[in-house]
Coordinates of C-alpha atoms in Angstrom, one line a residue:
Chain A
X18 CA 121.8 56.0 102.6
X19 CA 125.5 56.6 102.8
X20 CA 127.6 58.7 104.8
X21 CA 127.3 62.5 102.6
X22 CA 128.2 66.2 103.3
X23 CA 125.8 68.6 103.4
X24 CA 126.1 71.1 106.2
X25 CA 129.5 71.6 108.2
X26 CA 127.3 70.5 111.0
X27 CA 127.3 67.0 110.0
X28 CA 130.7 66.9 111.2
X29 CA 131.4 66.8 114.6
X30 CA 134.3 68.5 115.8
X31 CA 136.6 65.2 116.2
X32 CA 135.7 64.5 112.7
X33 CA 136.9 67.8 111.4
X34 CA 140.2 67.6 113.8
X35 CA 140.7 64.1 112.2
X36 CA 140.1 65.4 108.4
X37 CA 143.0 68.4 109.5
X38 CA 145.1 65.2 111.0
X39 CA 144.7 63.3 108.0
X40 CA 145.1 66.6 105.2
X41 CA 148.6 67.2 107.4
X42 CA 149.9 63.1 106.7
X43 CA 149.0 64.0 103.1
X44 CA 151.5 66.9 102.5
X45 CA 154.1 65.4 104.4
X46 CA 153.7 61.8 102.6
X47 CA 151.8 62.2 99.3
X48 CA 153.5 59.3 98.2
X49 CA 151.4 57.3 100.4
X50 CA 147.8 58.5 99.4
X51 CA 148.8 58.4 95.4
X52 CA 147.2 55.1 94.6
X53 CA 144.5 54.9 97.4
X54 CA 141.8 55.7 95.7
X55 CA 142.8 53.9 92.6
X56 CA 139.1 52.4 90.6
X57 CA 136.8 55.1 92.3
X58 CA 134.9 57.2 91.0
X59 CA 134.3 61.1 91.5
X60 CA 131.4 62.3 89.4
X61 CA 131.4 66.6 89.7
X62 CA 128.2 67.8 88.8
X63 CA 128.3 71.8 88.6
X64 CA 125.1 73.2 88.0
X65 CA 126.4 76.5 88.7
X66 CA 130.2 78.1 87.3
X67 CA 132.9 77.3 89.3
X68 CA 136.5 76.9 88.4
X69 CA 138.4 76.6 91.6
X70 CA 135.5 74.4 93.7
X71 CA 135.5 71.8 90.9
X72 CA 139.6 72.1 89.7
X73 CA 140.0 71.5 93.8
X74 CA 138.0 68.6 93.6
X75 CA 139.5 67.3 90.6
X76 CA 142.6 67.6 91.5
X77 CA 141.8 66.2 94.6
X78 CA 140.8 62.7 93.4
X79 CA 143.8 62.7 90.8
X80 CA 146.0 62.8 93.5
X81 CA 144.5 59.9 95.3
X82 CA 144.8 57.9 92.4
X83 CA 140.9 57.9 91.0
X84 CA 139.2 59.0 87.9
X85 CA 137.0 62.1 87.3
X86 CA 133.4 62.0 85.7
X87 CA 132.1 65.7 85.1
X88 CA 130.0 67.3 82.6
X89 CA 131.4 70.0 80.4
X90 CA 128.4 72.6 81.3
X91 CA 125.6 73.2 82.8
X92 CA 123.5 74.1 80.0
X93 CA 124.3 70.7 78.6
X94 CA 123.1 68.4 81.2
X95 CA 120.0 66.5 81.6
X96 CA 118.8 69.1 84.0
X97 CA 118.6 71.5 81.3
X98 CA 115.7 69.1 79.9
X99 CA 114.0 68.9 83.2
X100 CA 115.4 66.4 84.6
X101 CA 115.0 66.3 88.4
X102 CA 118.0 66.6 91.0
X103 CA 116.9 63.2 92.8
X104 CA 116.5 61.5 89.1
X105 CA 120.0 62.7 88.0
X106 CA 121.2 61.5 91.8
X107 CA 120.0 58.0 91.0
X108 CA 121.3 57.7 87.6
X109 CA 124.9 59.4 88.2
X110 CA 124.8 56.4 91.5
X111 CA 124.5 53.5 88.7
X112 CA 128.3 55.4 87.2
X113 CA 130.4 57.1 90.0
X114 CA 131.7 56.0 93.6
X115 CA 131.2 59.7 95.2
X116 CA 129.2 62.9 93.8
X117 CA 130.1 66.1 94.4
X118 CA 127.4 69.0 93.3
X119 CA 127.2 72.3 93.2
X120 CA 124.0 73.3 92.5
X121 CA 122.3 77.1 92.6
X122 CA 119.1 76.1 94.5
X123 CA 119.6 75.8 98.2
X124 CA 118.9 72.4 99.3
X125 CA 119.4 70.9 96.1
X126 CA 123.0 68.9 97.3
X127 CA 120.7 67.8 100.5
X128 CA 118.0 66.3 97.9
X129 CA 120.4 64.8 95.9
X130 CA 122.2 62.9 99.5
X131 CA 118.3 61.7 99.9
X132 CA 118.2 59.9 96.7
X133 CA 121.9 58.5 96.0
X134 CA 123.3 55.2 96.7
X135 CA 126.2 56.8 97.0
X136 CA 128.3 59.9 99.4
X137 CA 127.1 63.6 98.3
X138 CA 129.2 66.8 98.8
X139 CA 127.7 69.7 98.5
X140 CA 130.3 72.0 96.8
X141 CA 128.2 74.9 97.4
X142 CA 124.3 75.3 97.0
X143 CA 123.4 78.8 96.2
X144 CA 123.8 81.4 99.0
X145 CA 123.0 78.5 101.6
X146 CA 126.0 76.3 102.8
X147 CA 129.8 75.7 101.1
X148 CA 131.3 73.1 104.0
X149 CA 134.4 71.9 102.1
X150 CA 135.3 76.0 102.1
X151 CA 134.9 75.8 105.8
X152 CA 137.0 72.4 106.0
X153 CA 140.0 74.9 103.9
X154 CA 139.4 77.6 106.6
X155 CA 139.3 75.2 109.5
X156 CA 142.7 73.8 108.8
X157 CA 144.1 77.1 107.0
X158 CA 143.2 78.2 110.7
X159 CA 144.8 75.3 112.4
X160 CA 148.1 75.4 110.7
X161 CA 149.0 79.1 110.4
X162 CA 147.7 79.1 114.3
X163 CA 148.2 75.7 115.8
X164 CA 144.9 76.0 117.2
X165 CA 141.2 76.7 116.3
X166 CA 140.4 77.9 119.9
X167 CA 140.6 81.1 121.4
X168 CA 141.0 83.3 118.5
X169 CA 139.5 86.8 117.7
X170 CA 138.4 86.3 114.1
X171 CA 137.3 89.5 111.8
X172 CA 134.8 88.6 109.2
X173 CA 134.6 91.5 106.7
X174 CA 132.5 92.3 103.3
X175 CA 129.2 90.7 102.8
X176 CA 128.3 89.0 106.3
X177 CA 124.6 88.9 105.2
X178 CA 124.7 86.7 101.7
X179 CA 127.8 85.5 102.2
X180 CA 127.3 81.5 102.8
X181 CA 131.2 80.8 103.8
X182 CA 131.0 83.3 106.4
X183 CA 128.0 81.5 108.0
X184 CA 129.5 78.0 107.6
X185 CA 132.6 79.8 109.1
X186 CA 130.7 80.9 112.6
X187 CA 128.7 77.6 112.7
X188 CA 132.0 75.7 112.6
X189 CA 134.1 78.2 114.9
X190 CA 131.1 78.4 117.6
X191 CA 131.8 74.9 118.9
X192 CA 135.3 75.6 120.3
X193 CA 135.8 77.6 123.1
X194 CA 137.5 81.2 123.5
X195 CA 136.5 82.2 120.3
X196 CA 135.2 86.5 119.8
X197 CA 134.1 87.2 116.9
X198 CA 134.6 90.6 115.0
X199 CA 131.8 91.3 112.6
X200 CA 133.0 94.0 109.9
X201 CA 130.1 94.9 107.5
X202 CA 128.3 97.9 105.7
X203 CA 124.9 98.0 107.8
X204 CA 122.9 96.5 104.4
X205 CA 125.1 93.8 104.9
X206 CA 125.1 92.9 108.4
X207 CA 125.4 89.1 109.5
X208 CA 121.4 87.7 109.9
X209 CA 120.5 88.5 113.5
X210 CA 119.3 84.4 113.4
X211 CA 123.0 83.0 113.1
X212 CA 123.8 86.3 115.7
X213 CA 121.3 84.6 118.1
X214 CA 120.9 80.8 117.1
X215 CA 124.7 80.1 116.6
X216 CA 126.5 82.8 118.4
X217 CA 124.8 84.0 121.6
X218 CA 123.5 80.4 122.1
X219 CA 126.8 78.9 122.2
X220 CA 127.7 81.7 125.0
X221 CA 130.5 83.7 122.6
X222 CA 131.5 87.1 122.3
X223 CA 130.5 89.3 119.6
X224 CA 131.0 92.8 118.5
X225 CA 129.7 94.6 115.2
X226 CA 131.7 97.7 113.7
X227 CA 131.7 99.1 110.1
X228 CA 135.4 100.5 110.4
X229 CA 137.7 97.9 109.5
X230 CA 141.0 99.7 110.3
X231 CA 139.6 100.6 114.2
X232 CA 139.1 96.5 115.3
X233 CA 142.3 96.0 113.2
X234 CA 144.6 95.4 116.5
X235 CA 142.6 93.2 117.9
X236 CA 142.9 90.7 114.8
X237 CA 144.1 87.1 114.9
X238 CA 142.7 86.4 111.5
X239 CA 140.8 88.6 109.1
X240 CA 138.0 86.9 107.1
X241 CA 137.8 89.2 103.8
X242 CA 135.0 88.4 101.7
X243 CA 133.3 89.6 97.8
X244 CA 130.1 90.7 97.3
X245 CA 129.0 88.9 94.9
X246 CA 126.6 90.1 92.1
X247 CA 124.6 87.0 92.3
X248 CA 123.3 87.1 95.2
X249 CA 121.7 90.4 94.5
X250 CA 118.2 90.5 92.8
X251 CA 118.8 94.4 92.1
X252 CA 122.0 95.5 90.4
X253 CA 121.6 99.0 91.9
X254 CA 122.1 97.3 95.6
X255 CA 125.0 95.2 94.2
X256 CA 126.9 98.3 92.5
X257 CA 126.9 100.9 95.5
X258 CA 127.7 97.9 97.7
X259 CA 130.4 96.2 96.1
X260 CA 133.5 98.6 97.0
X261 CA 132.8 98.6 100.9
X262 CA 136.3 97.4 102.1
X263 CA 139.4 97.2 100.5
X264 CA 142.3 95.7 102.1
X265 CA 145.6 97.8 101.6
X266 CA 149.1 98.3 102.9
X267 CA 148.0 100.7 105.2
X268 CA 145.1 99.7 106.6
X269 CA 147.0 96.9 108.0
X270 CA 149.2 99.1 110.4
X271 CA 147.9 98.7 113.0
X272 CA 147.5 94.7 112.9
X273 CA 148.9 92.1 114.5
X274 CA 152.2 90.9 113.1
X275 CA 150.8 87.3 113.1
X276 CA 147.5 87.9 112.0
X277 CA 146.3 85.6 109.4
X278 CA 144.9 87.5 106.4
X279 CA 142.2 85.0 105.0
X280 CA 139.6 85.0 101.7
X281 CA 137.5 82.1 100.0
X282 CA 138.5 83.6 96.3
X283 CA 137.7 84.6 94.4
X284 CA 138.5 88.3 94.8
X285 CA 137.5 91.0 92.7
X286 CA 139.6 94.0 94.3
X287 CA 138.6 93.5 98.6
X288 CA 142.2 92.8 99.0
X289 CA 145.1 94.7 97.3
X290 CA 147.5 92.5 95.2
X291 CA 150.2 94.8 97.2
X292 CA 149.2 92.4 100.2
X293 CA 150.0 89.2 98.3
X294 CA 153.5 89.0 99.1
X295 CA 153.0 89.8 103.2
X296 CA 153.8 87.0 104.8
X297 CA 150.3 87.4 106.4
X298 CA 148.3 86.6 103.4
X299 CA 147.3 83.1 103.8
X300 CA 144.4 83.2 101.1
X301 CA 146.5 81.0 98.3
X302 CA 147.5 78.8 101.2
X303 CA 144.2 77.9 101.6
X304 CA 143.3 77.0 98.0
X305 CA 145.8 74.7 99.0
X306 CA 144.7 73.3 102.1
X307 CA 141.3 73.1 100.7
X308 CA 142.3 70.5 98.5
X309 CA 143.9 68.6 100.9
X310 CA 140.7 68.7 102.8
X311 CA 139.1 67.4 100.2
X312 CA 141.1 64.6 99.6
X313 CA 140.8 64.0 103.6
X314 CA 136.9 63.9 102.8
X315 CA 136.8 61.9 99.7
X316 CA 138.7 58.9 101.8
X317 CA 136.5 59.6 105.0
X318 CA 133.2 59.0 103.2
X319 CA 134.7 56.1 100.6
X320 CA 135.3 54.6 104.2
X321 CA 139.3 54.4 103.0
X322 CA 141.7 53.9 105.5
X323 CA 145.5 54.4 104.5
Chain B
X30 CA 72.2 71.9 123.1
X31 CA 72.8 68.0 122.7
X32 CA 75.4 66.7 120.3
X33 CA 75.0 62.6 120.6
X34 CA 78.3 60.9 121.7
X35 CA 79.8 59.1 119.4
X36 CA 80.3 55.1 119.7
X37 CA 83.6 54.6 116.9
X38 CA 85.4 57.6 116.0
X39 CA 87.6 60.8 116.8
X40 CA 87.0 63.2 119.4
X41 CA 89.5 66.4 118.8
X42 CA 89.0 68.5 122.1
X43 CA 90.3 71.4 123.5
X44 CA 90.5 73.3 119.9
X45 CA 90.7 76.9 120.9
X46 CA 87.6 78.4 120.7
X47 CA 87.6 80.0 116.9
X48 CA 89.9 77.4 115.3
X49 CA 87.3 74.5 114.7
X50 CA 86.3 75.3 111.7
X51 CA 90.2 76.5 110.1
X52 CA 91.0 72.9 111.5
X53 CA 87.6 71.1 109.8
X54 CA 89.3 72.3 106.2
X55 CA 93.0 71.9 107.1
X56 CA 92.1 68.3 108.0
X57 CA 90.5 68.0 105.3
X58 CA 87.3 66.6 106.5
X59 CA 85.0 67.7 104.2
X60 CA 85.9 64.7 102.0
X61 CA 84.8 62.8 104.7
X62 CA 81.7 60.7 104.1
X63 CA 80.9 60.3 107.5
X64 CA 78.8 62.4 110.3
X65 CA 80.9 64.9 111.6
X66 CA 80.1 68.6 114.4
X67 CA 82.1 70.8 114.6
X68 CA 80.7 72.5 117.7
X69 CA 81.6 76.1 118.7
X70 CA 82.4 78.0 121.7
X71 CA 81.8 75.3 124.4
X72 CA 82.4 76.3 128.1
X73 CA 85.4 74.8 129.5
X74 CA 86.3 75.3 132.8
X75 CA 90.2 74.9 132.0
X76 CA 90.0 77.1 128.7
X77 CA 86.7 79.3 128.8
X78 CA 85.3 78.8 125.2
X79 CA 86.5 76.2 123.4
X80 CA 85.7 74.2 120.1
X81 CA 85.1 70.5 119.5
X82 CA 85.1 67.6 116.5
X83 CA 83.4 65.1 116.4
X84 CA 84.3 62.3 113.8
X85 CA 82.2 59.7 114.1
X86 CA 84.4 57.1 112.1
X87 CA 87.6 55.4 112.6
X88 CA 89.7 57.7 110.2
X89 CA 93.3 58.8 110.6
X90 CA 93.8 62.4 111.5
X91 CA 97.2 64.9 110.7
X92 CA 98.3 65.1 114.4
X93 CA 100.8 67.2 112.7
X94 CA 98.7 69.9 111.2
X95 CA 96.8 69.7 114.4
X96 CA 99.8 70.4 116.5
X97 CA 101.4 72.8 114.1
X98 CA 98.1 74.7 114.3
X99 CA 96.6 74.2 117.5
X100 CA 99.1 72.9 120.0
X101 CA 97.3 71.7 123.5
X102 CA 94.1 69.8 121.6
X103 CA 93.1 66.6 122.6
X104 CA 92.6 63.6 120.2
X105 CA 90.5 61.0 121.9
X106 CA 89.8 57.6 120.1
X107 CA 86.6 56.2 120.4
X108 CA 85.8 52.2 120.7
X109 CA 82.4 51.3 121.6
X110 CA 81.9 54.0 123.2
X111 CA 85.0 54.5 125.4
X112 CA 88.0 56.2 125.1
X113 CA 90.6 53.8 125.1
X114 CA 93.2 56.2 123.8
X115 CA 94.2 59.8 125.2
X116 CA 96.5 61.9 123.1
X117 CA 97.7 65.4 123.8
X118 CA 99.1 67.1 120.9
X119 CA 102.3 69.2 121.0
X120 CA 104.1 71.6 118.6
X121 CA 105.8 68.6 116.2
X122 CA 109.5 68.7 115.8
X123 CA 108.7 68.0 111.9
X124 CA 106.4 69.1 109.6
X125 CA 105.6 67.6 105.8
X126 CA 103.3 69.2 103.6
X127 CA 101.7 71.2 106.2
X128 CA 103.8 74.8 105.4
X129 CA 105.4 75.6 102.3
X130 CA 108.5 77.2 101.4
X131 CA 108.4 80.5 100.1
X132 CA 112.3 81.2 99.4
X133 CA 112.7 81.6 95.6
X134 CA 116.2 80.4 96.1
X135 CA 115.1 77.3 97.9
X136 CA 115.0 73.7 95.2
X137 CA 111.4 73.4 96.3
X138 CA 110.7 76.3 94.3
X139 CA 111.5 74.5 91.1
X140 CA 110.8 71.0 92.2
X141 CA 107.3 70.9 93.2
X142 CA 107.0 67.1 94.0
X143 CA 109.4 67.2 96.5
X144 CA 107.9 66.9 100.6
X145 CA 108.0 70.1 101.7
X146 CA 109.9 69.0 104.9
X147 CA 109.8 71.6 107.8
X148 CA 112.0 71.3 111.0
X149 CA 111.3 72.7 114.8
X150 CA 114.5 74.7 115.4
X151 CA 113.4 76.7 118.4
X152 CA 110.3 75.1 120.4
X153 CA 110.0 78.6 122.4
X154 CA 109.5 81.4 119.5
X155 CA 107.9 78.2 117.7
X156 CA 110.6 78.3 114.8
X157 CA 110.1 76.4 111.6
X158 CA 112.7 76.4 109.7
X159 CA 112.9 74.5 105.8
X160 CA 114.9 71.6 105.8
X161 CA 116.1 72.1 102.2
X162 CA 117.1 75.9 102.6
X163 CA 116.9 76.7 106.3
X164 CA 114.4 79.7 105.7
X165 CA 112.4 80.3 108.4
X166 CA 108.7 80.0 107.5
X167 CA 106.4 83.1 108.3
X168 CA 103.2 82.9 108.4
X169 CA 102.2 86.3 106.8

């Protein structure tokens, strides 16, 4: 079985530090990576919409000098007929050099890694794990700060469904220093399991508020999040939810002047376009980094070395 | 009350008293061709009551389903009519097909032939957790 993606957990922290090392070569030498991955592969299979996950890793392999294979929809493919995810893995193993799937059944990536000949990355499985997000937080993180230690991180919106913000705390909970700030309406409260399993058992600090502008100063990076209609099974839940936190001009008074205003995209209305032009917002920054990330990834599981 | 001893077989001791006969139907033993007692509320000096199988055939048992449900039993294998093998079952770090998944976000919920493949993730509170999904199996 080859090397795949599934959980941000499969990476250990040198091998994320190395992925932000390599990301960093790329945008100060593109030149150098442009033909690297020249005659591989990358087959996107979206099972699910996405724009940006798949445009990032399209992009992604263009710029390392490979070729796309991607299907133009869902409803198209030979899952539509029925066909499992660990038959599709095998057959899509005979064409590409790399898969990357997004998929809307949790687990389904990790099924597909079980059965391919070939590297998996999960770009997203339902509400369950997104770790090439976390990769474009991680190194958002560690340029803006220079670090990924001792931070005080606010995660805001949907803590409960939202899958980045989990990958997020799993990924941040191996370094030390770090106090997290959990900012949530009470329906949406982070899962006491990742409170307990990931936080408290990796010895951090953790508080829980529902006023965003109150933990404001304390803020080295703020973690806004959507709730997503999705996720919900009842649209009444979804509707009185869905306007919880809004980030304007004002409620950032009281922050930090280097805070580090963060968000997965993408947004509905949780953050203000009056925000996009602080110097704080870093959210477009990391559509950015993510790709980068992704190109780090692509040559770390081909096994490329520049 | 005499239960003969058994000269090639299974002996799965130790089954808290009660649980003898759930384990009989998990293991699936009514298929079995062979003589089998399932024999209720023994005195034990260590437990109190307990319950005992006897297999009397060389068969493969689930140590899994027996750990998963019963952890502390005691599978004894039989060989003319010694025990020449003394295992004591713990809580298994994995479990397949023993628990199912009941997340209706989880792939196993459309693709039924796949193992349903269950992971120990805390030992103490005796947390299963899906492999696929990560949902925490209840039991009710």
């Amino acid at each position: 079985m080859s090397r795949s993606l599934i959980d941000i957990r499969d990476l250990s922290t040198t091998e994320i530090e190395e992925l932000i090392r390599t990301a960093e070569d790329i945008i100060a030498d593109p030149k150098k990576y442009s033909e690297i991955c020249h005659g591989k592969k990358l087959a996107t299979l979206f099972f699910e919409p996405s724009t940006r996950t798949r445009l990032s890793f399209e992009a992604a392999m263009y710029e390392l000098g490979g070729q796309v294979l991607s299907m133009s929809n869902a409803a198209s493919s030979s899952a539509a007929k029925g066909e499992s995810v660990a038959d599709t893995a095998k057959t899509v193993s005979c064409y590409a050099d790399i898969i990357a799937m997004r998929h809307p059944k949790e687990g389904a990536p990790l099924v597909a890694a079980m059965n391919a000949s070939i590297p998996v990355i999960n770009a997203g499985d339902g509400g369950h794990n997104h770790p090439t997000q976390t990769l474009a937080d991680l190194c958002t993180i560690s340029r803006e700060k220079g670090r990924l230690d001792n931070l005080t991180v606010g995660l805001c919106g949907d803590l409960k469904f939202g899958r980045t913000v989990h990958s997020l705390i799993e990924a941040l909970s191996r370094y030390t220093g770090i106090k997290f700030v959990l900012i949530s309406p009470v329906e949406l409260k982070l899962p006491s399991y990742v409170k307990k399993d990931v936080i408290q058992a990796h010895g951090l600090e953790y508080s829980q508020t529902t006023d965003l502008e109150a933990v404001m100063p304390e803020l080295d990076i703020l973690y806004m999040t959507r709730v997503q209609r999705e996720r919900f099974f009842n649209e009444e839940d979804y509707l009185r939810l869905k306007d919880s936190y809004i980030l304007t001009p004002e409620k950032l008074k009281g922050a930090k002047d280097d805070l580090c205003i963060m968000h997965p995209l993408p947004r509905v209305n949780e953050i203000s376009v009056a925000i996009d032009d602080d110097p704080r917002a870093c959210y477009f920054k990391q559509v950015l980094n993510g790709k980068y990330m992704r190109m780090a990834l692509i040559m770390k599981l081909l096994e490329i070395e520049v | 009350m005499h239960v003969d001893s058994i000269n090639n077989g299974i002996v799965i001791d130790h089954i808290t008293a009660g649980k003898g006969l759930q384990l009989y139907n998990l293991l699936g033993l009514e298929l079995q061709d062979c003589t089998i007692a399932i024999i209720k509320n023994v005195a034990s000096r260590k437990m109190g009551r307990k319950d005992i199988i006897k297999i009397d055939a060389d068969i493969s048992v689930n140590t899994d389903i027996l750990g998963y449900v019963d952890p502390g039993v005691t599978v004894n294998i039989i060989k003319g009519g010694e025990i020449v093998e003394k295992k004591n079952i713990s809580l298994p770090n994995k479990l397949v097909n023993v628990i199912f998944c009941k997340n209706p976000r989880c792939i196993t919920s459309t693709e039924q032939e796949l193992s349903q493949i269950f992971n120990l993730t805390n030992e103490k509170n005796r947390v299963y957790r899906c492999a696929y999904c990560e949902a925490k199996f209840e039991e009710k």
